Tab-separated table of C-alpha atoms in Angstrom:
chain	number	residue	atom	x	y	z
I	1	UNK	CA	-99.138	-14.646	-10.758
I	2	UNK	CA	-100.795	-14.561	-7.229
I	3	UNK	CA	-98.806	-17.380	-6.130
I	4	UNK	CA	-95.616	-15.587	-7.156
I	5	UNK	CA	-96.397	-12.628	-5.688
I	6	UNK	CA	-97.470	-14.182	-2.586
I	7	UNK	CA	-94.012	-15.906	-2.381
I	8	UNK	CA	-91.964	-12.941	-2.621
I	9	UNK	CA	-94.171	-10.672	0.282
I	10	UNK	CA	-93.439	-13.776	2.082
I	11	UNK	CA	-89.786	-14.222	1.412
I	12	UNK	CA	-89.316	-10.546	2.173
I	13	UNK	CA	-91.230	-10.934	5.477
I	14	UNK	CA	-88.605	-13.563	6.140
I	15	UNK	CA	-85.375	-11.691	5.283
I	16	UNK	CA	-87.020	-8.227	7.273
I	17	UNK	CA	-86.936	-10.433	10.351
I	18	UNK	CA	-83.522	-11.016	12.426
I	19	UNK	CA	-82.309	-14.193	12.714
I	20	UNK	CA	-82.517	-15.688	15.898
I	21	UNK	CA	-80.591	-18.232	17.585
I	22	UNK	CA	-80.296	-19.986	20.938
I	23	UNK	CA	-77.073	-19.261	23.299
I	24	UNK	CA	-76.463	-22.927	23.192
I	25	UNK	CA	-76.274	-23.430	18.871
I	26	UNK	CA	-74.045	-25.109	17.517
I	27	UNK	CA	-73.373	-25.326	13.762
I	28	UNK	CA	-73.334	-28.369	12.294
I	29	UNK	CA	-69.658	-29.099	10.054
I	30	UNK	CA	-71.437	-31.463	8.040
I	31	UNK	CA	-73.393	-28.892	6.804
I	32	UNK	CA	-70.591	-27.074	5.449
I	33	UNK	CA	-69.459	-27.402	1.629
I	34	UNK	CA	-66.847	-29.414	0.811
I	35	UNK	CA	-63.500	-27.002	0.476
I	36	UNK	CA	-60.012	-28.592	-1.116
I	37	UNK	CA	-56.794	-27.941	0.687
I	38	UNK	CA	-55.247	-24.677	0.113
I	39	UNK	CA	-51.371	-25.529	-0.996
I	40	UNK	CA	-48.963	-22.551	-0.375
I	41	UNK	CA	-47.241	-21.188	-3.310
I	42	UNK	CA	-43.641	-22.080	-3.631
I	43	UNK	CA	-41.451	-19.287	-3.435
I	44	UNK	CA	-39.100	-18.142	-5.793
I	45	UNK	CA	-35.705	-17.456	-4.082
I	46	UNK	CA	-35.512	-19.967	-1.628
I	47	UNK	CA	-34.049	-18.601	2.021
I	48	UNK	CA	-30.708	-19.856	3.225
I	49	UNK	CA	-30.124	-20.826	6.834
I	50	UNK	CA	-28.288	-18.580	8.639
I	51	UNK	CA	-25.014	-19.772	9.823
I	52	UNK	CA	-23.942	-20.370	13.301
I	53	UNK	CA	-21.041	-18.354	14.729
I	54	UNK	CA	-19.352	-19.285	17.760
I	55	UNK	CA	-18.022	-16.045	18.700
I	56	UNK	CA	-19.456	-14.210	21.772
I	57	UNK	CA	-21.136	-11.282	21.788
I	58	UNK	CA	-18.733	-8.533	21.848
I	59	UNK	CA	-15.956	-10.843	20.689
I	60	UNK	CA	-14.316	-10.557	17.293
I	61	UNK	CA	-14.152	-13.063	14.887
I	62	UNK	CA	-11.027	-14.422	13.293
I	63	UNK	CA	-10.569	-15.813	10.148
I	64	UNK	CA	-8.170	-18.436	8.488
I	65	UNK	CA	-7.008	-17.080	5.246
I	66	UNK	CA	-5.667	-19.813	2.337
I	67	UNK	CA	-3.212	-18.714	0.080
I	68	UNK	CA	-3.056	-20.800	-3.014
I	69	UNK	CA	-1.436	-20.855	-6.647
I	70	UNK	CA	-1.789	-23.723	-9.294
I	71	UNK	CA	0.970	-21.898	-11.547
I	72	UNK	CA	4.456	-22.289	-10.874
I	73	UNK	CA	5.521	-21.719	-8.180
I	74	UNK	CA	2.663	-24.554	-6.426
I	75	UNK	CA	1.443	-23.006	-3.687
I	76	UNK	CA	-1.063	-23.804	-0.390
I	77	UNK	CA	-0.259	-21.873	2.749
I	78	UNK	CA	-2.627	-21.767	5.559
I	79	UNK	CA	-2.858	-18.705	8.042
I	80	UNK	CA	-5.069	-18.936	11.274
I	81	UNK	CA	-6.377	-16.672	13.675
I	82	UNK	CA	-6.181	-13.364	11.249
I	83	UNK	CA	-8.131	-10.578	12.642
I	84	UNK	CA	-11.049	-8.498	10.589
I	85	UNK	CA	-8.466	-5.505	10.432
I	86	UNK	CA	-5.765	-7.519	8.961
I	87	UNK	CA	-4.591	-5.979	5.715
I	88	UNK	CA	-3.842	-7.754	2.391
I	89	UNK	CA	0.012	-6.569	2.429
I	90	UNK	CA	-0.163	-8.147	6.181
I	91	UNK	CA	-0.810	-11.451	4.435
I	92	UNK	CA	1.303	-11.061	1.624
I	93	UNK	CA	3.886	-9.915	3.915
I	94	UNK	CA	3.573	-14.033	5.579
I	95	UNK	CA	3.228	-15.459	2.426
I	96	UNK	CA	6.659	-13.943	1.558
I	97	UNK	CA	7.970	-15.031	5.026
I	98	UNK	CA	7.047	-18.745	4.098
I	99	UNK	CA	7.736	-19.069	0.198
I	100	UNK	CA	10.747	-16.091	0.093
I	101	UNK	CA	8.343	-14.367	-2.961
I	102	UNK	CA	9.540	-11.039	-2.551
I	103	UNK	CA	5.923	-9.105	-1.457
I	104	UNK	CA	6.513	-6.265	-4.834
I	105	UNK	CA	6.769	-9.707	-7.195
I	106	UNK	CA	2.884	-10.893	-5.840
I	107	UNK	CA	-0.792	-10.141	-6.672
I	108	UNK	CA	-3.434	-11.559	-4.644
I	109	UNK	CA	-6.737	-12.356	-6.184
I	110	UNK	CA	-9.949	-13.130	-4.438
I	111	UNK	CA	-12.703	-14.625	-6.554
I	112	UNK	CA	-10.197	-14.124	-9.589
I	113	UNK	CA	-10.179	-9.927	-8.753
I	114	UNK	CA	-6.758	-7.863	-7.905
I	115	UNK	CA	-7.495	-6.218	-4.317
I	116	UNK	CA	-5.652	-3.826	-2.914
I	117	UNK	CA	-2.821	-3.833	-0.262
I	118	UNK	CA	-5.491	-1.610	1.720
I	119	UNK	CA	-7.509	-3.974	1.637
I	120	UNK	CA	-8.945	-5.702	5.169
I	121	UNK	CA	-10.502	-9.310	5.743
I	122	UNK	CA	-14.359	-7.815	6.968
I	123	UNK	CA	-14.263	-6.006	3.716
I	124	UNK	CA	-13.606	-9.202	1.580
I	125	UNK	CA	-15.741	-11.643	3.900
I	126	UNK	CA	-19.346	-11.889	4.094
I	127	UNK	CA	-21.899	-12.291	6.908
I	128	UNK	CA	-21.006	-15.709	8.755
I	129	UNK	CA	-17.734	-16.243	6.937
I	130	UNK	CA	-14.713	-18.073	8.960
I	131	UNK	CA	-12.172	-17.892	6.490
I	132	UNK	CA	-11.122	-16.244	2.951
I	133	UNK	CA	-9.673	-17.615	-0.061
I	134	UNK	CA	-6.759	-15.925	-2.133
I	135	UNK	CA	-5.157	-16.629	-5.331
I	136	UNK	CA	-1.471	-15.505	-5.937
I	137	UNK	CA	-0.046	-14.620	-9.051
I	138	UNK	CA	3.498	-14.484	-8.648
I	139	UNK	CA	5.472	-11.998	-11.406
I	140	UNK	CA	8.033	-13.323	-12.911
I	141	UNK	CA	7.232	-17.532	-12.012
I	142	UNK	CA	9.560	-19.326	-9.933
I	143	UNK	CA	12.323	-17.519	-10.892
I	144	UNK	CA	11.084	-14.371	-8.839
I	145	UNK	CA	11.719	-16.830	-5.464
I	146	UNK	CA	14.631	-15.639	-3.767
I	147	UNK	CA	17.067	-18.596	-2.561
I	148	UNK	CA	18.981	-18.291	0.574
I	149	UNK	CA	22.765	-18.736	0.178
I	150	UNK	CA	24.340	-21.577	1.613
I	151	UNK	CA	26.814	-19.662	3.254
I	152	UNK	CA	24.881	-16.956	5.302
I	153	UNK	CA	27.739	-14.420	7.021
I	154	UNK	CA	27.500	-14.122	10.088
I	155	UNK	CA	26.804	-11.117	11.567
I	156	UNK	CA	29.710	-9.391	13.657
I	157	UNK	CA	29.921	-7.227	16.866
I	158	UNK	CA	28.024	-7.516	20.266
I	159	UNK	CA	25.596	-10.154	20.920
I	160	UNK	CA	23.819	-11.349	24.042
I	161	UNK	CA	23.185	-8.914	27.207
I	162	UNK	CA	25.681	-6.475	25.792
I	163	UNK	CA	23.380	-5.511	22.799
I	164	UNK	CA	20.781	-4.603	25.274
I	165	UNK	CA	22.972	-2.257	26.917
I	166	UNK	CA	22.935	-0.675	23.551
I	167	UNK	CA	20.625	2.897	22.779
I	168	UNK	CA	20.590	1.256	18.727
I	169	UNK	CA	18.471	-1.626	20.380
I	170	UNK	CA	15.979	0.387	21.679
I	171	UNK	CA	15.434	2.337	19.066
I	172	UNK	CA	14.778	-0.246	16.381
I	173	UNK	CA	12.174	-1.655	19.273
I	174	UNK	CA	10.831	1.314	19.377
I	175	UNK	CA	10.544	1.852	15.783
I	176	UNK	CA	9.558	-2.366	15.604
I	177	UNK	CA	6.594	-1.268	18.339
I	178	UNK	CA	5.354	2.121	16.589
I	179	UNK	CA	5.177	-0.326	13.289
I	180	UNK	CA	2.826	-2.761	14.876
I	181	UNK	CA	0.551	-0.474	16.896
I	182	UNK	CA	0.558	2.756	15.276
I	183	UNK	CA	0.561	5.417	17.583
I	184	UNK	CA	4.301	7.135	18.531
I	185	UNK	CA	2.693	7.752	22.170
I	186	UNK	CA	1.845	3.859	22.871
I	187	UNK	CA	5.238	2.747	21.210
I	188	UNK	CA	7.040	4.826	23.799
I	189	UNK	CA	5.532	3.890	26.416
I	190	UNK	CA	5.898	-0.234	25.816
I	191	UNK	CA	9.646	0.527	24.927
I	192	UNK	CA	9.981	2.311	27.933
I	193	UNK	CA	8.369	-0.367	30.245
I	194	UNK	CA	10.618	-3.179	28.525
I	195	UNK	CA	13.726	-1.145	29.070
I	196	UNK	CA	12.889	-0.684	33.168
I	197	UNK	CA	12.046	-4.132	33.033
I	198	UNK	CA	15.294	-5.330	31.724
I	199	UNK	CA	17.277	-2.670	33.920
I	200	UNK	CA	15.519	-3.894	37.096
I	201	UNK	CA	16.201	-7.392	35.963
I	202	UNK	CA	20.028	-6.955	35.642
């Protein structure tokens, strides 16, 4: 029992004294237990690369919107350079342009859900998106297509410089200018520069 207690005053000699070591020490790594690799756990949603745009900052980005129907009638129509603000009766209203569907007789779809006329591209596309993808149903099939008559009457009365000299002309491009930009103030004004333009010209 001497022995043992002898080694533990000892022992706690040792550990009451601070360890000392020289400026100049340097540990040893082979002294160091062995340790496996540590191996990162995978993670469970995987993160997708973010997607280059080539727009510039401050610079919106346009979209290319496909149109397309399996049914009858077969459809694929293409339309580029559509801004974020364009509407889905804007598109429907160039779809009928291009297949002569009346725009009341057609339902767009995106991913196989009705949207709304009110609808805009930047609410339909998501982040990094450069175009959007419709499906039309048309009501009533192909029948609903309206065919252009062969013989198309031709419309009579003033043509040419002396339709400009005309107050009806500039008020349908007045009420074609108030259409597209939506404010009566800015539609008089453009219809007024084009009709001192055209007076100056003559």
């Amino acid at each position: 029992m001497t022995e043992v207690s002898f080694a533990r005053s000892f022992l706690a000699a040792l550990d009451s004294r601070p360890v000392k070591l020289s400026p100049d020490h340097v540990e040893d790594p082979k002294t160091y237990p062995p340790r496996g690799a540590y191996i990162l756990p995978k993670m469970a949603k995987t993160m997708s690369k973010r997607k280059a745009t080539a727009v510039a900052p401050g610079q919106e980005r346009s979209f290319t919107v496909v149109v397309k129907s399996l049914r009858n009638p077969p459809l694929d129509i293409k339309l580029t350079s559509q801004t974020p603000n364009t509407s889905v009766l804007e598109i429907k209203t160039a779809v009928s342009k291009d297949s002569g569907i009346p725009v009341d007789k057609m339902k767009l779809l995106h991913k196989k859900k009705p949207i709304a006329d009110s609808k805009v591209l930047k609410d339909l596309a998501s982040e990094g998106d450069t175009s959007v993808e419709f499906s039309v149903m048309v009501m009533g099939g192909a029948a609903a297509i309206k065919n252009t008559p062969a013989n198309v009457e031709v419309a009579q009365g003033e043509s040419g410089g002396e339709v400009l000299q005309t107050k009806e002309f500039w008020d349908d491009l007045r009420g074609f200018l108030l259409q597209r930009v939506r404010d009566e103030k800015t539609a008089g004004e453009l219809a007024d520069t084009f009709q001192a333009a055209w007076k100056t010209r003559a």
